[in-house]
PDB file of C-alpha atoms in Angstrom:
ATOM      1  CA  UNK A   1       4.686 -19.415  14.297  1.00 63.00           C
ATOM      2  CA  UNK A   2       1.415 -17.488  16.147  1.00 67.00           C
ATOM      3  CA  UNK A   3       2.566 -14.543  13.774  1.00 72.00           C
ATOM      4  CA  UNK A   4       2.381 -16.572  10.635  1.00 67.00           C
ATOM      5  CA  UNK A   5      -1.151 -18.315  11.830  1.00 68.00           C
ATOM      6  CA  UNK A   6      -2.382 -15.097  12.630  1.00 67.00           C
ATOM      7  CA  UNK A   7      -1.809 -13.804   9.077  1.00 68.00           C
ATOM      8  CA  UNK A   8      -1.864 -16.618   6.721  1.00 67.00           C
ATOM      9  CA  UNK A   9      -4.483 -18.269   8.498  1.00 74.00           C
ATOM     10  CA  UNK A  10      -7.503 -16.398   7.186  1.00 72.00           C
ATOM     11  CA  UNK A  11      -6.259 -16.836   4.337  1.00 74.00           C
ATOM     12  CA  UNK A  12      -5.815 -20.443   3.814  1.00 77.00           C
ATOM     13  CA  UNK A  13      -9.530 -20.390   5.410  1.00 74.00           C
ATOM     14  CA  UNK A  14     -10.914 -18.192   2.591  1.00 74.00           C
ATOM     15  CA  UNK A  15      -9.589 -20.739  -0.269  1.00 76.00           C
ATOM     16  CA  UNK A  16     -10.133 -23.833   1.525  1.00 71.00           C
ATOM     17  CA  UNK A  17     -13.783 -23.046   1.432  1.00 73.00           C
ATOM     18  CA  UNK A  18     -13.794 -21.663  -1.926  1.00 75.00           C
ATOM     19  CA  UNK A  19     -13.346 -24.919  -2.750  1.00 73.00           C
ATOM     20  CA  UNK A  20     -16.370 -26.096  -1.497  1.00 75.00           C
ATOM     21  CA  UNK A  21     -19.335 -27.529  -3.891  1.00 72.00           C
ATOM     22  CA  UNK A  22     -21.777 -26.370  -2.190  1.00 73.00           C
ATOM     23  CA  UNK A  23     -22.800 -22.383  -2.107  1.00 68.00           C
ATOM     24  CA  UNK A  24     -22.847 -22.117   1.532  1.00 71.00           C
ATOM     25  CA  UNK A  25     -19.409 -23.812   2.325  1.00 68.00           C
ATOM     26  CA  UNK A  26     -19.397 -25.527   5.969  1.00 67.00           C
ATOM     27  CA  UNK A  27     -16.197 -27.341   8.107  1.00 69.00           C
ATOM     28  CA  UNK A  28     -14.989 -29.481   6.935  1.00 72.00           C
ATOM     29  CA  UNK A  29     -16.246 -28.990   3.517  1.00 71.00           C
ATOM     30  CA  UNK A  30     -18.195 -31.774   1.596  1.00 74.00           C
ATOM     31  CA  UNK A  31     -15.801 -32.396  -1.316  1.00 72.00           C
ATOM     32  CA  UNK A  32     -13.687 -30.199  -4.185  1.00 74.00           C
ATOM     33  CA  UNK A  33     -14.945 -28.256  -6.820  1.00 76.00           C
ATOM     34  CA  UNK A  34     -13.877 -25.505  -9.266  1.00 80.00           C
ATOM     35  CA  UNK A  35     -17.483 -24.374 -10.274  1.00 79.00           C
ATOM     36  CA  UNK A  36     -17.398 -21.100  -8.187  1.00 79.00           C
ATOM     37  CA  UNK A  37     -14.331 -19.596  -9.830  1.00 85.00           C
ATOM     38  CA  UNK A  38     -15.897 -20.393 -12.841  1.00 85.00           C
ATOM     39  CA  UNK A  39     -19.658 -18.759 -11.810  1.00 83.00           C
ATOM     40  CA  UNK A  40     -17.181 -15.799 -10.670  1.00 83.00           C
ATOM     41  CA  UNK A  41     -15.157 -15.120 -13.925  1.00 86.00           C
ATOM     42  CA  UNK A  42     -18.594 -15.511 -15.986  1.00 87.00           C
ATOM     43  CA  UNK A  43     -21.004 -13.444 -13.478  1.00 86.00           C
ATOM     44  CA  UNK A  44     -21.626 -10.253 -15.347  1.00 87.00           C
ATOM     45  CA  UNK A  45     -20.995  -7.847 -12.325  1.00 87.00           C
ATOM     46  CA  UNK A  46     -18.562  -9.754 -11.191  1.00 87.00           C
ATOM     47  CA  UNK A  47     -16.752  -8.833 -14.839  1.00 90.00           C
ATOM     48  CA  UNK A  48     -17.812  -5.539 -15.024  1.00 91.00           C
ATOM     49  CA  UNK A  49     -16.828  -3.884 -11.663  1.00 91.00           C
ATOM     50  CA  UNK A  50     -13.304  -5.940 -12.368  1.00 90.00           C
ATOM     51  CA  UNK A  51     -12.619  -4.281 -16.126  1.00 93.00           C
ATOM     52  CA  UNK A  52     -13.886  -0.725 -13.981  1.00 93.00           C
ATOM     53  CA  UNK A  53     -11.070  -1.074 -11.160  1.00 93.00           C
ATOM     54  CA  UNK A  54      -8.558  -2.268 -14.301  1.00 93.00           C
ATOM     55  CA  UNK A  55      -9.275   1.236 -16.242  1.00 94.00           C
ATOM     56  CA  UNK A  56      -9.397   3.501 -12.914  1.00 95.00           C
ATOM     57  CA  UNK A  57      -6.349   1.183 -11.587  1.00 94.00           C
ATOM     58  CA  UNK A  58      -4.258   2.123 -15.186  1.00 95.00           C
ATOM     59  CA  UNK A  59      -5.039   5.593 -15.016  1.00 96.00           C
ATOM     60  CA  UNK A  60      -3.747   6.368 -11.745  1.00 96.00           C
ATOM     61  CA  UNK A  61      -0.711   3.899 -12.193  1.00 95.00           C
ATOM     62  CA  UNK A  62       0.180   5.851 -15.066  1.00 95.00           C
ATOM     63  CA  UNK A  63      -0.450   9.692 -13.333  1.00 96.00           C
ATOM     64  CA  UNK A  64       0.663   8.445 -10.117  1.00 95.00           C
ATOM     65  CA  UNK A  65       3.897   7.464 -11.396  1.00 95.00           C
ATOM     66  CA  UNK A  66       4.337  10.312 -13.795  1.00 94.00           C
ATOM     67  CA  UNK A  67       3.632  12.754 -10.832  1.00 94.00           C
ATOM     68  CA  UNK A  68       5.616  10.421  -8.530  1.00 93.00           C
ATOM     69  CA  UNK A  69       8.487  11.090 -10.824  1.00 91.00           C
ATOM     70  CA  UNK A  70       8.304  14.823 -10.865  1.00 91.00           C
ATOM     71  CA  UNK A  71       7.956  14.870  -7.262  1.00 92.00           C
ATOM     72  CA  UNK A  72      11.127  12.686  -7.076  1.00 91.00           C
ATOM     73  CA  UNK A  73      13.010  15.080  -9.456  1.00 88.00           C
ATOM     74  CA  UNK A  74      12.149  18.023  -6.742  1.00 88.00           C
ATOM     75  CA  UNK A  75      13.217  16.508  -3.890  1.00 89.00           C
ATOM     76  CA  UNK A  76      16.326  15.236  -5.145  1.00 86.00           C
ATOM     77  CA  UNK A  77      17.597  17.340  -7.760  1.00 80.00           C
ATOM     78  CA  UNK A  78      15.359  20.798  -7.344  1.00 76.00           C
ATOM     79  CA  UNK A  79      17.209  23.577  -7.025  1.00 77.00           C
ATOM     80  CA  UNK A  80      15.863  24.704  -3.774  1.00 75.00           C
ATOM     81  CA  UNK A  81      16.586  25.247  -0.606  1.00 80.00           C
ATOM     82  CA  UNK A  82      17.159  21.940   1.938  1.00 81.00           C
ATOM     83  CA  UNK A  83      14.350  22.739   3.513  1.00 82.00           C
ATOM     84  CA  UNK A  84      11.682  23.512   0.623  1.00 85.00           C
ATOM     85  CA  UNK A  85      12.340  20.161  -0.633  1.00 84.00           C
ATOM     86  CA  UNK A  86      11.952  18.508   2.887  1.00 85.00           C
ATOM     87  CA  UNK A  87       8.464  20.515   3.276  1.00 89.00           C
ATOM     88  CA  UNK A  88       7.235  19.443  -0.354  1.00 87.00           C
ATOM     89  CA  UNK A  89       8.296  15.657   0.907  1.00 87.00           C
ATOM     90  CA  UNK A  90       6.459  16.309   3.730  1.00 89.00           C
ATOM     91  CA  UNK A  91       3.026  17.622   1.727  1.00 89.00           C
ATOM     92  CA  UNK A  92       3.235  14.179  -0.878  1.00 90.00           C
ATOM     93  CA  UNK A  93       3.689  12.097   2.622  1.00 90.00           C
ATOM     94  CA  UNK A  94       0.149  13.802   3.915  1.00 88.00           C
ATOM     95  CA  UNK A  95      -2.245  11.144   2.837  1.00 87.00           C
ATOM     96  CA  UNK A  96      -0.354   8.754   4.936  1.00 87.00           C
ATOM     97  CA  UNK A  97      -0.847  10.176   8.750  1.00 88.00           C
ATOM     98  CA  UNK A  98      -4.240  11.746   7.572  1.00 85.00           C
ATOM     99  CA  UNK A  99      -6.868   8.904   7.720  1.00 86.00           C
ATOM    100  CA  UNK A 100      -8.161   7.776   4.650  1.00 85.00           C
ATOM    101  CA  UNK A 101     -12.712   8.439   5.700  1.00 86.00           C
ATOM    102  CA  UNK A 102     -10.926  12.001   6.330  1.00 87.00           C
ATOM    103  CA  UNK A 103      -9.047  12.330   2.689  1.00 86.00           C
ATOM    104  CA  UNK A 104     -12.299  10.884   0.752  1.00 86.00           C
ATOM    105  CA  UNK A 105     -14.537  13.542   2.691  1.00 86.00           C
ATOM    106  CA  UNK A 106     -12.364  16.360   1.800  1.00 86.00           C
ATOM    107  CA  UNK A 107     -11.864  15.093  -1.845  1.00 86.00           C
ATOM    108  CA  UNK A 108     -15.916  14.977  -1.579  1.00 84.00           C
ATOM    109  CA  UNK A 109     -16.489  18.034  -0.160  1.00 85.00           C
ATOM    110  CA  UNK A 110     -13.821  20.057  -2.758  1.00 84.00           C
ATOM    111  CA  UNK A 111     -15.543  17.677  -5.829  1.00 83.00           C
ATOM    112  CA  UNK A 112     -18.986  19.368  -4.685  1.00 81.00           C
ATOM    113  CA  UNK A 113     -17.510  22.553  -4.620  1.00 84.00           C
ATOM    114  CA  UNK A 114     -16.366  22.759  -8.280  1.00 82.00           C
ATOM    115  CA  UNK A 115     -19.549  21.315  -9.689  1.00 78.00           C
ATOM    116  CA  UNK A 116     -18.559  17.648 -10.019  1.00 78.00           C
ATOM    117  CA  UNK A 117     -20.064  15.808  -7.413  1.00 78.00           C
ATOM    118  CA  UNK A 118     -19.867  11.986  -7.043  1.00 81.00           C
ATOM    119  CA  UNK A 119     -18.182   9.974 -10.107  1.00 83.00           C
ATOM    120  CA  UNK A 120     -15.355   8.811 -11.813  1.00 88.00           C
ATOM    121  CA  UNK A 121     -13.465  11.993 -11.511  1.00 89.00           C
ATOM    122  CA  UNK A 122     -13.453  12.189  -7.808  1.00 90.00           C
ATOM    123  CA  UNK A 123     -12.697   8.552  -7.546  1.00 92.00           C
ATOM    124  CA  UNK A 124      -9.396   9.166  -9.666  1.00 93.00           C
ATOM    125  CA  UNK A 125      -8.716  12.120  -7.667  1.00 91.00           C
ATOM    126  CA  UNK A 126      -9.250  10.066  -4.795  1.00 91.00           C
ATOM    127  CA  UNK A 127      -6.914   7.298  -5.998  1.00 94.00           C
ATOM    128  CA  UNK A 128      -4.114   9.734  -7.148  1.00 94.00           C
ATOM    129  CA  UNK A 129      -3.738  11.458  -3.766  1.00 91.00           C
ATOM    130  CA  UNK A 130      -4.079   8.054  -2.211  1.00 92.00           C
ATOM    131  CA  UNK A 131      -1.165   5.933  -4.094  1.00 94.00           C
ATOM    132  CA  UNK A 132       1.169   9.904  -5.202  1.00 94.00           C
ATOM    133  CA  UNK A 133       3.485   9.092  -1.198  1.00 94.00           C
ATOM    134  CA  UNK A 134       3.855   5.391  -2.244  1.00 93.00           C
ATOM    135  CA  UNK A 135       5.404   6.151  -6.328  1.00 93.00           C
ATOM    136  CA  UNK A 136       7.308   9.378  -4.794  1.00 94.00           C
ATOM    137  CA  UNK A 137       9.377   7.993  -2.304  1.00 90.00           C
ATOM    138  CA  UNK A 138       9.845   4.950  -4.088  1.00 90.00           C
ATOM    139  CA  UNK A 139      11.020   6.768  -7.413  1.00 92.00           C
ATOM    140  CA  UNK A 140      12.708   9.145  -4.770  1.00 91.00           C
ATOM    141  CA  UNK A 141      14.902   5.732  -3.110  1.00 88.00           C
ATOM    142  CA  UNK A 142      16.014   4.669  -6.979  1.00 86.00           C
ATOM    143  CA  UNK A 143      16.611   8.746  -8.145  1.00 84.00           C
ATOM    144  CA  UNK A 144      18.968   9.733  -5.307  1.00 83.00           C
ATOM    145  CA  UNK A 145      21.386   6.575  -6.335  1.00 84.00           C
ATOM    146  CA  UNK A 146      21.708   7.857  -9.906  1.00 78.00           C
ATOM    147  CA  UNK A 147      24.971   9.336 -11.078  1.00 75.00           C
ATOM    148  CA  UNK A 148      24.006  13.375 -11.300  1.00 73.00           C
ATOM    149  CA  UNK A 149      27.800  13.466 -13.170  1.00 75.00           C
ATOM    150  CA  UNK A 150      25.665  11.881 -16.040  1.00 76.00           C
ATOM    151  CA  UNK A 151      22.824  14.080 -16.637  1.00 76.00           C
ATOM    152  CA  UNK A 152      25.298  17.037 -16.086  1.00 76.00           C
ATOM    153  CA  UNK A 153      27.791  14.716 -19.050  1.00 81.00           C
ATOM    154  CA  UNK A 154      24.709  14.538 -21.045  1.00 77.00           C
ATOM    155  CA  UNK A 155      24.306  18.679 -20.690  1.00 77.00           C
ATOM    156  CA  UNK A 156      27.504  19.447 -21.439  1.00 74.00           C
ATOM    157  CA  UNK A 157      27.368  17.792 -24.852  1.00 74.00           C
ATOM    158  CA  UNK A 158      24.994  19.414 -25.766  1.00 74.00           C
ATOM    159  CA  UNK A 159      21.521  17.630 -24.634  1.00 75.00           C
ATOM    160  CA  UNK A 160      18.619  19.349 -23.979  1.00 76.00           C
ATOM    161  CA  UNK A 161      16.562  18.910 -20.345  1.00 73.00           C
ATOM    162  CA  UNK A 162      14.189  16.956 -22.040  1.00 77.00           C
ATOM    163  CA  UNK A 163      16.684  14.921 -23.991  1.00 80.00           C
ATOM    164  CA  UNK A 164      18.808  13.711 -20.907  1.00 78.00           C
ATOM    165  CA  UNK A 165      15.311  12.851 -19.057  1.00 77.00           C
ATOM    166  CA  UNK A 166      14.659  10.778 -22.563  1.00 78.00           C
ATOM    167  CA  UNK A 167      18.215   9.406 -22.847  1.00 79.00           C
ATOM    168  CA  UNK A 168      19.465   9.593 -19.322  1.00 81.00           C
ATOM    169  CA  UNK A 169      17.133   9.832 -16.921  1.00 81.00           C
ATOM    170  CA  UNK A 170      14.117   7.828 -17.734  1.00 82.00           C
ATOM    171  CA  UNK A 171      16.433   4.638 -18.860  1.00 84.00           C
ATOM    172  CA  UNK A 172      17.899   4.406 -15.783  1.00 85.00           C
ATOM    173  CA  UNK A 173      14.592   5.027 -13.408  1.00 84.00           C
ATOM    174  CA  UNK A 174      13.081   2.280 -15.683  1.00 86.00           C
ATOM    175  CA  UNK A 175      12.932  -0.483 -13.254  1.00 88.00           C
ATOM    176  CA  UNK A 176      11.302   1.767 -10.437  1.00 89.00           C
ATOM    177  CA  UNK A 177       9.117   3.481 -12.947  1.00 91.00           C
ATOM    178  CA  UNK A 178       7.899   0.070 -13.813  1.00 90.00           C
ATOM    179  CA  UNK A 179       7.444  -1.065 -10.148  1.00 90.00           C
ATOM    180  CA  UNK A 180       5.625   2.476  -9.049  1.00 91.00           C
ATOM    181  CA  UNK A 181       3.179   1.665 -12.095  1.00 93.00           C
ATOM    182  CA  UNK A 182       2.511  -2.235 -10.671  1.00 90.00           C
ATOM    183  CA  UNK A 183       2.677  -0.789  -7.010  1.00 89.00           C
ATOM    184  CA  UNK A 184       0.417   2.166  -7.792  1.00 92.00           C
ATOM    185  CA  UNK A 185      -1.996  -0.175  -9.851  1.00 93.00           C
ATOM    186  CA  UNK A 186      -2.247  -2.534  -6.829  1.00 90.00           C
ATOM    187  CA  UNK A 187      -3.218   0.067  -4.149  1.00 91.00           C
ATOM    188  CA  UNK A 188      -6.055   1.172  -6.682  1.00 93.00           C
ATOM    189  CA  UNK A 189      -7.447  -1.595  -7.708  1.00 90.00           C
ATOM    190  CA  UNK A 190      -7.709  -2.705  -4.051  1.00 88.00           C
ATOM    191  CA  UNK A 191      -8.847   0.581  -2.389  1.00 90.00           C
ATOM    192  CA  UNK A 192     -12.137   0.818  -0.502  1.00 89.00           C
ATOM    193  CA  UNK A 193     -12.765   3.360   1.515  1.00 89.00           C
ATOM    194  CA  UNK A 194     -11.811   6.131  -0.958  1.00 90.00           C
ATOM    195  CA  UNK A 195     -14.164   4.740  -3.648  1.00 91.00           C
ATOM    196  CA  UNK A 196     -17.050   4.027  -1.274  1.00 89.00           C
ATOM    197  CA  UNK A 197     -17.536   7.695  -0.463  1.00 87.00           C
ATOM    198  CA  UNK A 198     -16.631   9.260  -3.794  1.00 89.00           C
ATOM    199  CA  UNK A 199     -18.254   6.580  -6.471  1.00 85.00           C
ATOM    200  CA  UNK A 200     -22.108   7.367  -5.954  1.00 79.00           C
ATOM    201  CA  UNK A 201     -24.201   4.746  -7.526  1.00 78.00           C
ATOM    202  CA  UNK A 202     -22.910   5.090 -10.856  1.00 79.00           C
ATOM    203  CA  UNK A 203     -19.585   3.362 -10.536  1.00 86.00           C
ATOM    204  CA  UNK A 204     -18.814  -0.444  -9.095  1.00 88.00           C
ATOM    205  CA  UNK A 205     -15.091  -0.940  -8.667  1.00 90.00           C
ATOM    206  CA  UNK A 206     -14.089  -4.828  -7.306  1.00 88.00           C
ATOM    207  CA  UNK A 207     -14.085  -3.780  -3.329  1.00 89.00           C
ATOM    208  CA  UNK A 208     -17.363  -2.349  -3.937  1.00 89.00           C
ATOM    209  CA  UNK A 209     -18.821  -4.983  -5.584  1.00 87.00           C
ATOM    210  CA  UNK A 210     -17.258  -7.159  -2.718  1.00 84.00           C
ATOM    211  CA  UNK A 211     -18.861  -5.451  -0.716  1.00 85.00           C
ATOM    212  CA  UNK A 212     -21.676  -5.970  -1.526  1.00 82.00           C
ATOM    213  CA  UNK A 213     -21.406  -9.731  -1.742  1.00 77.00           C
ATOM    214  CA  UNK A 214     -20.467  -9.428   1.873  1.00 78.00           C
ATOM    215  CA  UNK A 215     -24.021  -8.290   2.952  1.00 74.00           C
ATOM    216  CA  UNK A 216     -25.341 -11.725   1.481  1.00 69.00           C
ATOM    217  CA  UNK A 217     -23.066 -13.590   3.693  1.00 67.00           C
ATOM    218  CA  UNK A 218     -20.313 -15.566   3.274  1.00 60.00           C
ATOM    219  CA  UNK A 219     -21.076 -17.385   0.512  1.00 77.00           C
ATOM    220  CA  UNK A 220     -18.461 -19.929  -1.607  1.00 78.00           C
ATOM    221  CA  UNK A 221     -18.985 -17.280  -4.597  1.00 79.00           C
ATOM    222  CA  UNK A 222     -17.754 -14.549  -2.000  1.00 82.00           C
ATOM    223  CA  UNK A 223     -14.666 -16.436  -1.341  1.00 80.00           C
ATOM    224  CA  UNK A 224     -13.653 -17.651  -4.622  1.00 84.00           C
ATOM    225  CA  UNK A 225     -13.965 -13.640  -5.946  1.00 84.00           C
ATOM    226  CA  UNK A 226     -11.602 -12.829  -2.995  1.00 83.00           C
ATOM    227  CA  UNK A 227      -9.297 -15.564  -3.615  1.00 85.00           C
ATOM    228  CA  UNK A 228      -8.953 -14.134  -7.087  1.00 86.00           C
ATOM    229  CA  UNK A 229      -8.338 -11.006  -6.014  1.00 84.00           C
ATOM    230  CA  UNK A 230      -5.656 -12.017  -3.927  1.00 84.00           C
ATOM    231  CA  UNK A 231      -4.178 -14.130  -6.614  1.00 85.00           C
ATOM    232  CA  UNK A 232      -3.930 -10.805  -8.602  1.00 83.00           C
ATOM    233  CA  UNK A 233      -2.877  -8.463  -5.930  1.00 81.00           C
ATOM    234  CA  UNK A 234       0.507 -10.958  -4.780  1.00 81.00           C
ATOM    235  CA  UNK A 235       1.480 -10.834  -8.439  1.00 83.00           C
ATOM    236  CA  UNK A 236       1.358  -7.299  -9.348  1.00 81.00           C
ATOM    237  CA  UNK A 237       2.890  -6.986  -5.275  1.00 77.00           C
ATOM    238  CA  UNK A 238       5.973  -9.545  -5.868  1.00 80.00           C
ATOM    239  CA  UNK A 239       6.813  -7.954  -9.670  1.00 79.00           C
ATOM    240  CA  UNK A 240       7.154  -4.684  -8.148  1.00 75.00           C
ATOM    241  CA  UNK A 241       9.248  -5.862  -5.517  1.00 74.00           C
ATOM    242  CA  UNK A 242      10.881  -7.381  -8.475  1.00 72.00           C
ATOM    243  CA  UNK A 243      11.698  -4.745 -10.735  1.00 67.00           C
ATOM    244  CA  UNK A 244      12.260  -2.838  -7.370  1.00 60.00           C
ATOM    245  CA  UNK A 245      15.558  -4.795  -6.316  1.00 55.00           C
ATOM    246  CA  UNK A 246      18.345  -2.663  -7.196  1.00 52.00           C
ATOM    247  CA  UNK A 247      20.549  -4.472  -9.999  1.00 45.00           C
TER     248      UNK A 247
END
């Protein structure tokens, strides 16, 4: 029951006072109102740093789980040796023991390197090596239950590589592929860190924009934007889990 309080319990305490009337929301709060969800979905920056984490959060759903997939296909059906595939498992995994202020710094420092400084490409760079472990070894938990008898079945009729990943492959990783591209989506739209040190000033992604709502205070608007944020995140969260269940 502590565990649950301790988790749920902010929470419940960030909507309750969203609900407030009032723009600084006190205990207990004076009375319902809906006006700050509606100040939040028709504030301009509010809008535009959300439709900026949707297009960086599509493009990296898309390459993560495309690379994710490829990765996947290495480790479980390259022809290499045992222990190849076990190292190049062990590269993808990197971002997840190396802390994330150290990965954005590195991306930063290789960005300034080649000329491109602080933007969108870093940021997508960023994101990509950030959500790559999650899609792999997801795609990798779905690819190592598939029949290889099939793809091989496929072969021997005839089909092409790239036919039995069209006709094989692919159709049977679909539920996973769709779940990596939710999953991967999530983790982007909601990353911080890695956008805070690669973005500059010219791009405002939703945590950023956060953010900087924070340094006002905690303001109803604050918690009604994080409520909706929250709302969005458990949805994409429970339909990958979703289309993750094996059938």
């Amino acid at each position: 029951m502590c565990t649950l309080v301790f988790f749920y319990g902010p929470i419940l305490a960030v909507g309750y006072l969203s609900l407030a009337p009032n723009g600084q929301p006190s205990v207990p709060i004076e009375g319902v109102s809906l006006r700050w969800y509606v100040a939040v979905l028709t504030d301009a920056r509010f809008v535009e740093s959300a439709l900026t984490s949707i297009g960086i959060g599509v493009v990296v759903a898309i390459g993560g789980t495309a690379l994710g997939a490829m990765a996947a296909h290495v480790i479980v059906r390259g022809r290499l040796d045992r222990w190849v595939r076990g190292l190049i498992g062990l590269i993808v995994a990197l971002p997840l023991f190396v802390p994330t202020v150290v990965l954005a710094l590195g991306i930063g420092v290789f960005a300034g390197r080649v000329g491109l400084g602080f933007g969108l490409v870093p940021v997508l760079l960023g994101h990509l090596f950030w959500v790559l472990p999650f899609s792999t070894f997801l795609l990798t938990a779905r690819y190592a239950t598939l029949d290889a008898e099939l793809s091989e079945a496929a072969r021997d009729l005839g089909a092409s590589n790239a036919e039995v990943a069209r006709t094989v492959v692919i159709p049977l990783l679909a539920p996973a592929l769709l779940a990596s591209v939710l999953f991967c989506f999530a983790l982007s739209f909601n990353e911080f860190l890695v956008t805070f040190f690669l973005a500059g000033s010219a791009i405002t992604t939703m945590p950023l924009e956060l953010f900087g709502q924070i340094r006002i205070g905690a303001t109803t608007f604050l918690n009604a934007a994080s409520v909706l944020v929250l709302v969005v995140s458990g949805a994409l969260a429970t339909l990958a889990s979703r289309f993750e269940a094996p059938v």
